[in-house]
PDB file of C-alpha atoms and ligand atoms in Angstrom:
ATOM      1  CA  MET A   1       6.486  -4.355  19.253  1.00 77.00           C
ATOM      2  CA  SER A   2       2.895  -4.943  20.296  1.00 76.00           C
ATOM      3  CA  GLU A   3       2.129  -8.673  20.568  1.00 77.00           C
ATOM      4  CA  ASP A   4      -1.395  -8.414  19.201  1.00 93.00           C
ATOM      5  CA  CYS A   5      -0.636  -6.018  16.334  1.00 98.00           C
ATOM      6  CA  ILE A   6      -0.733  -7.472  12.823  1.00 98.00           C
ATOM      7  CA  PHE A   7       1.518  -4.736  11.395  1.00 98.00           C
ATOM      8  CA  CYS A   8       4.131  -5.280  14.128  1.00 98.00           C
ATOM      9  CA  LYS A   9       4.175  -8.940  13.105  1.00 97.00           C
ATOM     10  CA  ILE A  10       4.561  -8.009   9.424  1.00 98.00           C
ATOM     11  CA  ILE A  11       7.363  -5.557  10.284  1.00 97.00           C
ATOM     12  CA  ASN A  12       9.008  -8.218  12.432  1.00 96.00           C
ATOM     13  CA  GLY A  13       9.074 -10.509   9.372  1.00 96.00           C
ATOM     14  CA  ASP A  14       6.703 -13.112  10.846  1.00 96.00           C
ATOM     15  CA  PHE A  15       4.825 -13.588   7.552  1.00 95.00           C
ATOM     16  CA  GLY A  16       7.683 -13.063   5.103  1.00 96.00           C
ATOM     17  CA  THR A  17       5.932  -9.994   3.656  1.00 96.00           C
ATOM     18  CA  GLU A  18       8.013  -8.285   0.972  1.00 97.00           C
ATOM     19  CA  PHE A  19       8.996  -4.714   1.778  1.00 98.00           C
ATOM     20  CA  VAL A  20       8.776  -2.314  -1.150  1.00 98.00           C
ATOM     21  CA  TYR A  21      11.084   0.105   0.660  1.00 98.00           C
ATOM     22  CA  GLU A  22      12.646   0.495   4.082  1.00 98.00           C
ATOM     23  CA  THR A  23      14.487   3.182   6.055  1.00 98.00           C
ATOM     24  CA  GLU A  24      15.971   3.174   9.537  1.00 98.00           C
ATOM     25  CA  ASN A  25      12.602   3.834  11.185  1.00 98.00           C
ATOM     26  CA  THR A  26       9.993   3.192   8.485  1.00 98.00           C
ATOM     27  CA  VAL A  27       8.852   0.375   6.240  1.00 98.00           C
ATOM     28  CA  VAL A  28       6.605   0.125   3.171  1.00 98.00           C
ATOM     29  CA  PHE A  29       4.614  -2.908   2.054  1.00 98.00           C
ATOM     30  CA  ASN A  30       1.687  -3.484  -0.295  1.00 98.00           C
ATOM     31  CA  ASP A  31      -1.860  -3.467   1.046  1.00 98.00           C
ATOM     32  CA  ILE A  32      -3.356  -6.975   1.102  1.00 97.00           C
ATOM     33  CA  ASN A  33      -6.659  -5.645  -0.264  1.00 98.00           C
ATOM     34  CA  PRO A  34      -5.611  -2.923  -2.731  1.00 98.00           C
ATOM     35  CA  LYS A  35      -8.122  -0.182  -3.508  1.00 97.00           C
ATOM     36  CA  ALA A  36      -6.103   1.061  -6.494  1.00 97.00           C
ATOM     37  CA  PRO A  37      -3.594  -0.554  -8.900  1.00 97.00           C
ATOM     38  CA  ILE A  38      -0.860   0.631  -6.552  1.00 98.00           C
ATOM     39  CA  HIS A  39      -1.726   0.644  -2.846  1.00 98.00           C
ATOM     40  CA  MET A  40       1.140   0.772  -0.395  1.00 98.00           C
ATOM     41  CA  LEU A  41       1.220   1.313   3.352  1.00 98.00           C
ATOM     42  CA  VAL A  42       3.994   3.433   4.884  1.00 99.00           C
ATOM     43  CA  CYS A  43       4.487   2.587   8.571  1.00 98.00           C
ATOM     44  CA  PRO A  44       6.803   3.424  11.423  1.00 98.00           C
ATOM     45  CA  LYS A  45       8.709   0.329  12.582  1.00 98.00           C
ATOM     46  CA  LYS A  46       7.875   1.291  16.157  1.00 98.00           C
ATOM     47  CA  HIS A  47       4.357   0.490  17.330  1.00 98.00           C
ATOM     48  CA  ILE A  48       2.387   3.753  17.385  1.00 98.00           C
ATOM     49  CA  ALA A  49      -1.372   3.238  17.452  1.00 98.00           C
ATOM     50  CA  SER A  50      -2.413   6.225  15.357  1.00 98.00           C
ATOM     51  CA  LEU A  51      -1.445   9.738  14.297  1.00 98.00           C
ATOM     52  CA  ASN A  52      -2.843  10.955  17.621  1.00 98.00           C
ATOM     53  CA  GLU A  53      -0.085   9.060  19.440  1.00 98.00           C
ATOM     54  CA  LEU A  54       2.742  10.253  17.159  1.00 98.00           C
ATOM     55  CA  GLU A  55       4.855  12.792  19.031  1.00 98.00           C
ATOM     56  CA  ASP A  56       8.301  12.330  17.487  1.00 98.00           C
ATOM     57  CA  LYS A  57       8.684  15.135  14.917  1.00 98.00           C
ATOM     58  CA  ASN A  58      11.716  13.502  13.329  1.00 98.00           C
ATOM     59  CA  LEU A  59       9.655  10.374  12.718  1.00 98.00           C
ATOM     60  CA  MET A  60       6.828  12.494  11.276  1.00 98.00           C
ATOM     61  CA  ALA A  61       9.297  13.915   8.782  1.00 98.00           C
ATOM     62  CA  GLU A  62      10.815  10.513   8.020  1.00 98.00           C
ATOM     63  CA  LEU A  63       7.370   9.049   7.260  1.00 98.00           C
ATOM     64  CA  LEU A  64       6.626  11.754   4.682  1.00 98.00           C
ATOM     65  CA  GLN A  65      10.149  11.520   3.254  1.00 98.00           C
ATOM     66  CA  THR A  66       9.553   7.780   2.858  1.00 98.00           C
ATOM     67  CA  VAL A  67       6.361   8.505   0.892  1.00 98.00           C
ATOM     68  CA  LYS A  68       8.394  10.712  -1.451  1.00 98.00           C
ATOM     69  CA  ASP A  69      11.273   8.265  -1.750  1.00 98.00           C
ATOM     70  CA  VAL A  70       9.242   5.097  -2.322  1.00 98.00           C
ATOM     71  CA  THR A  71       7.055   6.744  -4.978  1.00 98.00           C
ATOM     72  CA  LYS A  72      10.172   8.055  -6.703  1.00 98.00           C
ATOM     73  CA  LYS A  73      11.778   4.619  -6.457  1.00 97.00           C
ATOM     74  CA  ILE A  74       8.860   2.929  -8.240  1.00 97.00           C
ATOM     75  CA  GLY A  75       8.388   5.804 -10.712  1.00 97.00           C
ATOM     76  CA  LEU A  76       4.986   6.887  -9.413  1.00 97.00           C
ATOM     77  CA  LYS A  77       4.663  10.623 -10.043  1.00 95.00           C
ATOM     78  CA  SER A  78       1.017  11.064  -9.120  1.00 97.00           C
ATOM     79  CA  TYR A  79      -0.558   9.550  -6.027  1.00 98.00           C
ATOM     80  CA  LYS A  80      -2.969  10.085  -3.141  1.00 98.00           C
ATOM     81  CA  THR A  81      -2.138   9.742   0.538  1.00 98.00           C
ATOM     82  CA  GLN A  82      -4.570   8.996   3.347  1.00 98.00           C
ATOM     83  CA  ILE A  83      -4.250   8.535   7.102  1.00 98.00           C
ATOM     84  CA  ASN A  84      -7.326   7.162   8.859  1.00 98.00           C
ATOM     85  CA  THR A  85      -7.276   8.154  12.512  1.00 98.00           C
ATOM     86  CA  GLY A  86      -9.765   6.544  14.879  1.00 98.00           C
ATOM     87  CA  LYS A  87     -12.468   3.909  14.424  1.00 97.00           C
ATOM     88  CA  GLU A  88     -15.109   6.393  13.321  1.00 97.00           C
ATOM     89  CA  ALA A  89     -12.821   7.574  10.518  1.00 98.00           C
ATOM     90  CA  GLY A  90     -12.385   4.005   9.292  1.00 96.00           C
ATOM     91  CA  GLN A  91      -9.127   3.049  10.993  1.00 98.00           C
ATOM     92  CA  GLU A  92      -9.067  -0.738  11.260  1.00 98.00           C
ATOM     93  CA  VAL A  93      -5.428  -1.440  12.054  1.00 98.00           C
ATOM     94  CA  PHE A  94      -4.189   0.447  15.087  1.00 98.00           C
ATOM     95  CA  HIS A  95      -0.582   0.750  13.976  1.00 98.00           C
ATOM     96  CA  LEU A  96      -0.037   4.102  12.263  1.00 98.00           C
ATOM     97  CA  HIS A  97       0.130   3.876   8.473  1.00 98.00           C
ATOM     98  CA  ILE A  98      -0.091   6.208   5.510  1.00 98.00           C
ATOM     99  CA  HIS A  99      -2.004   4.812   2.559  1.00 98.00           C
ATOM    100  CA  VAL A 100      -0.340   5.656  -0.765  1.00 98.00           C
ATOM    101  CA  LEU A 101      -2.622   5.077  -3.741  1.00 98.00           C
ATOM    102  CA  GLY A 102      -1.743   5.414  -7.402  1.00 98.00           C
ATOM    103  CA  ASN A 103      -2.941   4.358 -10.806  1.00 95.00           C
ATOM    104  CA  LYS A 104       0.017   3.868 -13.054  1.00 76.00           C
ATOM    105  CA  LYS A 105       3.692   4.555 -13.140  1.00 61.00           C
TER     106      LYS A 105
HETATM  107  P1  5GP B   1      -7.068   1.359   7.892  1.00 74.76           P
HETATM  108  O1  5GP B   1      -8.516   1.106   7.614  1.00 74.76           O
HETATM  109  O2  5GP B   1      -6.690   0.921   9.282  1.00 74.76           O
HETATM  110  O3  5GP B   1      -6.620   2.741   7.561  1.00 74.76           O
HETATM  111  O4  5GP B   1      -6.278   0.453   6.858  1.00 74.76           O
HETATM  112  C1  5GP B   1      -5.835  -0.819   7.144  1.00 74.76           C
HETATM  113  C2  5GP B   1      -5.354  -1.408   5.839  1.00 74.76           C
HETATM  114  O5  5GP B   1      -4.549  -2.531   6.138  1.00 74.76           O
HETATM  115  C3  5GP B   1      -6.485  -1.898   4.918  1.00 74.76           C
HETATM  116  O6  5GP B   1      -6.389  -1.239   3.657  1.00 74.76           O
HETATM  117  C4  5GP B   1      -6.248  -3.410   4.811  1.00 74.76           C
HETATM  118  O7  5GP B   1      -6.513  -3.908   3.526  1.00 74.76           O
HETATM  119  C5  5GP B   1      -4.778  -3.541   5.181  1.00 74.76           C
HETATM  120  N1  5GP B   1      -4.447  -4.794   5.849  1.00 74.76           N
HETATM  121  C6  5GP B   1      -5.114  -5.400   6.875  1.00 74.76           C
HETATM  122  N2  5GP B   1      -4.508  -6.535   7.239  1.00 74.76           N
HETATM  123  C7  5GP B   1      -3.405  -6.637   6.446  1.00 74.76           C
HETATM  124  C8  5GP B   1      -2.372  -7.622   6.338  1.00 74.76           C
HETATM  125  O8  5GP B   1      -2.331  -8.617   7.052  1.00 74.76           O
HETATM  126  N3  5GP B   1      -1.410  -7.395   5.409  1.00 74.76           N
HETATM  127  C9  5GP B   1      -1.409  -6.306   4.594  1.00 74.76           C
HETATM  128  N4  5GP B   1      -0.418  -6.198   3.696  1.00 74.76           N
HETATM  129  N5  5GP B   1      -2.379  -5.360   4.651  1.00 74.76           N
HETATM  130  C10 5GP B   1      -3.358  -5.537   5.560  1.00 74.76           C
HETATM  131 ZN1   ZN B   2       2.092  -2.411  15.774  1.00 74.76          ZN
END
Protein backbone atom coordinates (compact mmCIF):
# COMPACT_ATOMS: atom_id res chain seq x y z
CA MET A 1 0.00 0.00 0.00
CA SER A 2 1.19 3.49 -0.86
CA GLU A 3 0.23 5.99 1.87
CA ASP A 4 -0.53 8.83 -0.51
CA CYS A 5 -2.45 6.81 -3.10
CA ILE A 6 -6.21 7.35 -3.25
CA PHE A 7 -6.85 3.96 -4.89
CA CYS A 8 -4.81 2.14 -2.23
CA LYS A 9 -7.04 3.80 0.36
CA ILE A 10 -10.19 2.75 -1.53
CA ILE A 11 -8.86 -0.82 -1.86
CA ASN A 12 -7.99 -0.81 1.84
CA GLY A 13 -11.64 0.02 2.60
CA ASP A 14 -10.89 3.46 4.10
CA PHE A 15 -13.90 5.09 2.40
CA GLY A 16 -16.33 2.17 2.45
CA THR A 17 -16.40 2.11 -1.37
CA GLU A 18 -18.55 -0.73 -2.72
CA PHE A 19 -16.67 -3.26 -4.83
CA VAL A 20 -18.53 -4.44 -7.91
CA TYR A 21 -16.28 -7.49 -8.10
CA GLU A 22 -13.14 -8.80 -6.44
CA THR A 23 -10.59 -11.57 -7.01
CA GLU A 24 -7.53 -12.61 -5.04
CA ASN A 25 -5.37 -9.87 -6.57
CA THR A 26 -7.80 -7.48 -8.27
CA VAL A 27 -10.73 -5.28 -7.37
CA VAL A 28 -13.41 -3.42 -9.34
CA PHE A 29 -15.27 -0.29 -8.26
CA ASN A 30 -17.31 2.37 -10.03
CA ASP A 31 -15.64 5.55 -11.25
CA ILE A 32 -16.63 8.56 -9.13
CA ASN A 33 -17.05 10.70 -12.26
CA PRO A 34 -18.52 8.29 -14.83
CA LYS A 35 -17.99 9.10 -18.51
CA ALA A 36 -20.57 6.52 -19.62
CA PRO A 37 -23.67 4.95 -18.00
CA ILE A 38 -21.39 2.16 -16.80
CA HIS A 39 -17.84 3.17 -15.89
CA MET A 40 -15.85 0.78 -13.75
CA LEU A 41 -12.19 0.71 -12.79
CA VAL A 42 -10.35 -2.62 -12.62
CA CYS A 43 -7.28 -2.38 -10.38
CA PRO A 44 -4.61 -4.60 -8.92
CA LYS A 45 -4.83 -4.68 -5.11
CA LYS A 46 -1.08 -4.17 -4.99
CA HIS A 47 0.15 -0.63 -5.59
CA ILE A 48 1.57 -0.49 -9.13
CA ALA A 49 1.90 3.04 -10.48
CA SER A 50 1.11 2.35 -14.12
CA LEU A 51 1.24 -0.27 -16.87
CA ASN A 52 4.92 0.60 -17.31
CA GLU A 53 5.62 -0.76 -13.82
CA LEU A 54 3.58 -3.96 -14.26
CA GLU A 55 5.96 -6.90 -14.61
CA ASP A 56 3.96 -9.79 -13.16
CA LYS A 57 2.50 -11.67 -16.16
CA ASN A 58 0.10 -13.63 -13.98
CA LEU A 59 -1.32 -10.36 -12.67
CA MET A 60 -1.59 -9.03 -16.23
CA ALA A 61 -3.70 -12.05 -17.10
CA GLU A 62 -5.78 -11.78 -13.93
CA LEU A 63 -6.59 -8.12 -14.66
CA LEU A 64 -7.95 -8.96 -18.12
CA GLN A 65 -9.78 -12.02 -16.77
CA THR A 66 -11.38 -9.72 -14.19
CA VAL A 67 -12.58 -7.43 -17.00
CA LYS A 68 -14.23 -10.44 -18.65
CA ASP A 69 -15.70 -11.78 -15.43
CA VAL A 70 -17.09 -8.52 -14.06
CA THR A 71 -18.73 -7.60 -17.38
CA LYS A 72 -20.25 -11.07 -17.57
CA LYS A 73 -21.40 -10.79 -13.96
CA ILE A 74 -23.31 -7.55 -14.64
CA GLY A 75 -24.55 -8.71 -18.06
CA LEU A 76 -22.56 -6.18 -20.08
CA LYS A 77 -21.81 -7.75 -23.46
CA SER A 78 -20.37 -4.72 -25.21
CA TYR A 79 -17.83 -2.39 -23.63
CA LYS A 80 -14.68 -0.34 -24.16
CA THR A 81 -11.47 -0.64 -22.16
CA GLN A 82 -8.84 2.04 -21.71
CA ILE A 83 -5.54 2.25 -19.83
CA ASN A 84 -4.02 5.72 -19.56
CA THR A 85 -0.29 5.46 -19.01
CA GLY A 86 1.65 8.58 -18.05
CA LYS A 87 0.62 12.18 -17.38
CA GLU A 88 0.77 13.20 -21.03
CA ALA A 89 -1.69 10.43 -21.90
CA GLY A 90 -4.13 11.69 -19.27
CA GLN A 91 -3.26 9.44 -16.34
CA GLU A 92 -4.34 11.24 -13.18
CA VAL A 93 -4.27 8.46 -10.60
CA PHE A 94 -0.94 6.68 -10.43
CA HIS A 95 -2.30 3.31 -9.36
CA LEU A 96 -2.78 1.09 -12.41
CA HIS A 97 -6.41 0.79 -13.52
CA ILE A 98 -8.32 -0.36 -16.56
CA HIS A 99 -11.33 1.77 -17.42
CA VAL A 100 -14.32 -0.32 -18.50
CA LEU A 101 -17.02 1.74 -20.20
CA GLY A 102 -20.41 0.55 -21.37
CA ASN A 103 -23.81 1.86 -22.32
CA LYS A 104 -26.41 -0.64 -21.33
CA LYS A 105 -26.69 -4.18 -20.17
P1 LIG B 1 -6.98 8.24 -15.13
O1 LIG B 1 -7.15 9.61 -15.71
O2 LIG B 1 -5.88 8.22 -14.09
O3 LIG B 1 -6.85 7.16 -16.14
O4 LIG B 1 -8.35 7.92 -14.40
C1 LIG B 1 -8.58 8.17 -13.06
C2 LIG B 1 -10.05 7.94 -12.83
O5 LIG B 1 -10.26 7.81 -11.44
C3 LIG B 1 -10.95 9.10 -13.31
O6 LIG B 1 -11.90 8.61 -14.25
C4 LIG B 1 -11.60 9.62 -12.02
O7 LIG B 1 -12.94 10.00 -12.21
C5 LIG B 1 -11.47 8.43 -11.09
N1 LIG B 1 -11.33 8.79 -9.68
C6 LIG B 1 -10.51 9.74 -9.14
N2 LIG B 1 -10.64 9.79 -7.81
C7 LIG B 1 -11.54 8.82 -7.49
C8 LIG B 1 -12.10 8.39 -6.25
O8 LIG B 1 -11.79 8.89 -5.17
N3 LIG B 1 -13.00 7.37 -6.31
C9 LIG B 1 -13.38 6.79 -7.48
N4 LIG B 1 -14.29 5.81 -7.42
N5 LIG B 1 -12.88 7.18 -8.68
C10 LIG B 1 -11.98 8.18 -8.67
ZN1 LIG C 1 -2.04 2.64 -4.90
